[in-house]
Short mmCIF file of C-alpha atoms in Angstrom, two decimals:
data_model
loop_
_atom_site.label_atom_id
_atom_site.label_comp_id
_atom_site.label_asym_id
_atom_site.label_seq_id
_atom_site.Cartn_x
_atom_site.Cartn_y
_atom_site.Cartn_z
CA UNK A 42 3.56 122.78 -57.74
CA UNK A 43 7.25 122.38 -56.94
CA UNK A 44 9.65 122.02 -59.86
CA UNK A 45 11.61 118.79 -59.47
CA UNK A 46 15.22 119.10 -60.61
CA UNK A 47 17.29 116.04 -61.57
CA UNK A 48 20.99 116.22 -62.39
CA UNK A 49 22.83 113.42 -64.16
CA UNK A 50 26.62 113.60 -63.83
CA UNK A 51 29.45 112.07 -65.91
CA UNK A 52 28.88 108.63 -64.36
CA UNK A 53 25.11 108.69 -64.93
CA UNK A 54 24.45 109.12 -61.22
CA UNK A 55 21.29 111.05 -60.48
CA UNK A 56 20.94 113.83 -57.93
CA UNK A 57 17.48 115.15 -57.08
CA UNK A 58 16.51 118.59 -55.76
CA UNK A 59 13.07 119.68 -54.52
CA UNK A 60 12.01 116.05 -54.74
CA UNK A 61 8.47 115.38 -53.52
CA UNK A 62 7.93 112.72 -50.83
CA UNK A 63 6.93 109.29 -52.14
CA UNK A 64 3.33 108.40 -51.33
CA UNK A 65 2.37 104.89 -50.24
CA UNK A 66 1.09 102.66 -53.03
CA UNK A 67 -2.37 102.38 -51.44
CA UNK A 68 -2.90 106.14 -51.56
CA UNK A 69 -2.37 106.39 -55.31
CA UNK A 70 -5.50 106.93 -57.35
CA UNK A 71 -4.97 105.72 -60.91
CA UNK A 72 -7.85 107.84 -62.14
CA UNK A 73 -6.11 110.99 -60.95
CA UNK A 74 -2.79 110.23 -62.62
CA UNK A 75 -1.71 112.92 -65.02
CA UNK A 76 1.10 113.15 -67.52
CA UNK A 77 4.17 114.85 -66.12
CA UNK A 78 5.85 117.32 -68.43
CA UNK A 79 9.61 116.90 -68.54
CA UNK A 80 12.37 118.99 -70.03
CA UNK A 81 15.77 117.47 -70.83
CA UNK A 82 18.79 119.72 -71.22
CA UNK A 83 22.16 118.26 -72.24
CA UNK A 84 24.84 120.70 -71.15
CA UNK A 85 28.55 120.76 -70.52
CA UNK A 86 29.43 120.76 -66.84
CA UNK A 87 30.43 124.43 -66.72
CA UNK A 88 27.25 125.75 -68.31
CA UNK A 89 25.21 123.20 -66.38
CA UNK A 90 26.63 124.42 -63.10
CA UNK A 91 25.42 127.94 -63.88
CA UNK A 92 21.97 126.55 -64.65
CA UNK A 93 21.98 124.57 -61.41
CA UNK A 94 22.99 127.59 -59.29
CA UNK A 95 20.35 129.73 -60.98
CA UNK A 96 17.60 127.17 -60.44
CA UNK A 97 18.49 126.55 -56.80
CA UNK A 98 19.12 130.13 -55.73
CA UNK A 99 16.72 132.15 -57.89
CA UNK A 100 12.97 131.79 -58.46
CA UNK A 101 12.65 133.68 -61.74
CA UNK A 102 13.79 130.88 -64.03
CA UNK A 103 11.85 128.23 -62.10
CA UNK A 104 8.65 130.25 -62.22
CA UNK A 105 9.11 130.94 -65.93
CA UNK A 106 9.58 127.26 -66.75
CA UNK A 107 6.49 126.32 -64.79
CA UNK A 108 4.23 129.18 -65.88
CA UNK A 109 5.08 129.44 -69.57
CA UNK A 110 6.21 125.90 -70.44
CA UNK A 111 4.36 123.88 -67.76
CA UNK A 112 7.57 122.02 -66.89
CA UNK A 113 7.29 119.83 -63.82
CA UNK A 114 10.57 117.90 -64.01
CA UNK A 115 13.74 119.48 -65.35
CA UNK A 116 16.48 117.02 -66.26
CA UNK A 117 20.05 118.35 -66.54
CA UNK A 118 22.42 115.89 -68.17
CA UNK A 119 26.06 116.94 -67.84
CA UNK A 120 28.90 116.02 -70.17
CA UNK A 121 32.58 117.10 -69.98
CA UNK A 122 33.33 120.53 -71.48
CA UNK A 123 35.50 120.82 -74.55
CA UNK A 124 37.97 122.92 -72.60
CA UNK A 125 38.75 122.89 -68.90
CA UNK A 126 38.67 126.37 -67.41
CA UNK A 127 40.99 127.73 -64.75
CA UNK A 128 39.53 129.63 -61.85
CA UNK A 129 42.10 132.40 -61.75
CA UNK A 130 40.36 134.30 -58.98
CA UNK A 131 40.38 131.30 -56.65
CA UNK A 132 43.97 130.50 -57.66
CA UNK A 133 45.03 134.04 -56.69
CA UNK A 134 43.21 133.76 -53.36
CA UNK A 135 44.85 130.39 -52.66
CA UNK A 136 48.30 131.67 -53.62
CA UNK A 137 47.89 134.69 -51.34
CA UNK A 138 46.79 132.46 -48.45
CA UNK A 139 49.74 130.11 -48.91
CA UNK A 140 52.17 133.04 -49.17
CA UNK A 141 50.70 134.56 -46.01
CA UNK A 142 51.15 131.30 -44.07
CA UNK A 143 54.75 130.97 -45.30
CA UNK A 144 55.54 134.53 -44.20
CA UNK A 145 53.91 133.92 -40.82
CA UNK A 146 55.95 130.75 -40.30
CA UNK A 147 59.09 132.68 -41.20
CA UNK A 148 58.15 135.47 -38.81
CA UNK A 149 57.36 133.01 -36.03
CA UNK A 150 60.79 131.43 -36.44
CA UNK A 151 62.51 134.79 -36.06
CA UNK A 152 60.36 135.75 -33.08
CA UNK A 153 61.03 132.40 -31.39
CA UNK A 154 64.78 132.86 -31.79
CA UNK A 155 64.65 136.46 -30.61
CA UNK A 156 62.31 135.65 -27.74
CA UNK A 157 64.52 132.78 -26.59
CA UNK A 158 67.52 135.09 -26.43
CA UNK A 159 65.72 137.75 -24.40
CA UNK A 160 64.22 135.08 -22.17
CA UNK A 161 67.70 133.77 -21.36
CA UNK A 162 68.86 137.30 -20.51
CA UNK A 163 65.67 137.78 -18.51
CA UNK A 164 67.13 135.54 -15.80
CA UNK A 165 69.42 138.43 -14.89
CA UNK A 166 67.74 141.54 -16.30
CA UNK A 167 64.07 142.38 -15.76
CA UNK A 168 64.00 144.61 -18.81
CA UNK A 169 64.93 141.65 -21.03
CA UNK A 170 62.19 139.59 -19.39
CA UNK A 171 59.68 142.33 -20.26
CA UNK A 172 60.89 142.34 -23.87
CA UNK A 173 60.56 138.56 -24.04
CA UNK A 174 56.97 138.91 -22.80
CA UNK A 175 56.18 141.45 -25.52
CA UNK A 176 57.59 139.11 -28.15
CA UNK A 177 55.39 136.30 -26.81
CA UNK A 178 52.34 138.55 -27.11
CA UNK A 179 53.28 139.29 -30.73
CA UNK A 180 53.48 135.56 -31.36
CA UNK A 181 50.09 135.15 -29.71
CA UNK A 182 48.63 137.75 -32.07
CA UNK A 183 49.90 135.73 -35.02
CA UNK A 184 48.47 132.56 -33.50
CA UNK A 185 45.06 134.22 -33.17
CA UNK A 186 45.16 135.34 -36.78
CA UNK A 187 46.15 131.89 -38.02
CA UNK A 188 43.50 130.30 -35.80
CA UNK A 189 45.80 127.62 -34.37
CA UNK A 190 44.79 126.92 -30.73
CA UNK A 191 47.95 124.88 -30.04
CA UNK A 192 50.18 127.72 -31.23
CA UNK A 193 48.20 130.09 -29.03
CA UNK A 194 48.71 127.81 -26.02
CA UNK A 195 52.48 127.66 -26.60
CA UNK A 196 52.68 131.44 -26.88
CA UNK A 197 50.81 131.82 -23.59
CA UNK A 198 53.27 129.44 -21.94
CA UNK A 199 56.18 131.51 -23.28
CA UNK A 200 54.54 134.56 -21.79
CA UNK A 201 54.15 132.79 -18.45
CA UNK A 202 57.94 132.37 -18.33
CA UNK A 203 58.27 136.13 -18.63
CA UNK A 204 55.79 136.54 -15.77
CA UNK A 205 57.81 134.17 -13.59
CA UNK A 206 61.01 136.07 -14.30
CA UNK A 207 59.30 139.32 -13.32
CA UNK A 208 57.94 137.84 -10.09
CA UNK A 209 54.28 137.74 -11.10
CA UNK A 210 53.92 134.16 -9.90
CA UNK A 211 50.18 134.07 -9.23
CA UNK A 212 49.29 135.26 -12.71
CA UNK A 213 51.76 132.79 -14.21
CA UNK A 214 50.27 129.96 -12.12
CA UNK A 215 46.75 130.66 -13.41
CA UNK A 216 47.96 130.80 -16.99
CA UNK A 217 49.92 127.55 -16.75
CA UNK A 218 46.99 125.73 -15.16
CA UNK A 219 44.63 126.89 -17.91
CA UNK A 220 47.01 125.73 -20.65
CA UNK A 221 47.60 122.43 -18.86
CA UNK A 222 43.86 121.70 -18.84
CA UNK A 223 43.72 122.48 -22.55
CA UNK A 224 46.79 120.30 -23.21
CA UNK A 225 45.34 117.31 -21.34
CA UNK A 226 42.10 117.54 -23.33
CA UNK A 227 44.07 117.49 -26.61
CA UNK A 228 47.07 115.39 -25.55
CA UNK A 229 46.64 113.01 -28.48
CA UNK A 230 47.20 115.90 -30.93
CA UNK A 231 50.16 117.58 -29.21
CA UNK A 232 52.19 115.69 -26.62
CA UNK A 233 54.80 118.44 -26.35
CA UNK A 234 52.33 120.89 -24.89
CA UNK A 235 51.79 118.78 -21.77
CA UNK A 236 55.55 118.45 -21.24
CA UNK A 237 55.97 122.20 -21.68
CA UNK A 238 53.35 122.83 -18.99
CA UNK A 239 55.01 120.41 -16.58
CA UNK A 240 58.45 121.88 -17.19
CA UNK A 241 57.35 125.47 -16.66
CA UNK A 242 55.36 124.38 -13.59
CA UNK A 243 58.58 123.00 -12.05
CA UNK A 244 60.24 126.34 -12.71
CA UNK A 245 57.30 128.07 -11.02
CA UNK A 246 57.60 125.80 -7.96
CA UNK A 247 61.30 126.59 -7.75
CA UNK A 248 60.57 130.32 -7.75
CA UNK A 249 57.98 129.87 -4.99
CA UNK A 250 60.51 127.97 -2.88
CA UNK A 251 63.16 130.64 -3.46
CA UNK A 252 60.71 133.36 -2.50
CA UNK A 253 59.81 131.45 0.66
CA UNK A 254 63.51 131.11 1.57
CA UNK A 255 64.10 134.82 1.06
CA UNK A 256 61.16 135.70 3.27
CA UNK A 257 62.41 133.37 6.01
CA UNK A 258 65.87 134.89 5.76
CA UNK A 259 64.48 138.41 6.06
CA UNK A 260 62.31 137.35 9.00
CA UNK A 261 65.23 135.73 10.78
CA UNK A 262 67.51 138.74 10.22
CA UNK A 263 64.87 141.12 11.51
#
C-alpha cells in the first residue's frame, strides 16, 4: 500500500503526496472499511524539509514506517524554526554568478569600444577590418556563454560589417538575412535589432552598387 504524505505549512495549507485517487461513493463498501493508521510529526521547517526530501526521494524510510509501524498516512506539520539559517553555499554560488556577469558586461563594453575603433579604420585598411571581425567573434563567444540570443545576434551583425569591409558580400548578406528573420520574430523584445539589420543592409546595398560601378568601369576601359 502506498504511504500517503500530508504536509501542513505555516498557514495550515495542506499539500498531499502519493495521494490515492478518490473512489465514487457507490463503490465504497462500509463492511470493508478499516482504520487508517496515522502518524503526526510536528517539526520546524528546516528539519521538516529534510524529512520531506527523504520521504520523496528515498524508499528506506517509507518502507520502514509501513513495515514496522504500519503507518498509512504520515502528517508533517511545520512550524517556523527558532533560528533562520543562511545557505552560505548558495550565497557563494550566487555571488560568483553576479560577479561573472558584471565582469562580462565590463569586458563587452571594452570590446565594443575597441571594435568600433577598428571598424572605423576598417573603411580604409583591410587589416583593421579583420581585427574588428575577430573582436566581434570574441563578443559572440561571450554571448554564447551568457546565453543571450539578442546579444549573439548583435555580435553577428557586427561581424557582418567586417565581412562587408573585406568584400565578402555574399556571406554578409546571408548573415544579415538570418539575423533579420530572428529580429522580426522577436521585435517586441528588441526594436533596435531590426533597425540595425536595416541599416547594415543599406550599407551592403551600397557596396553592391559600388562593385557594379567598378566592374562597368573596367569593362568600358577594356
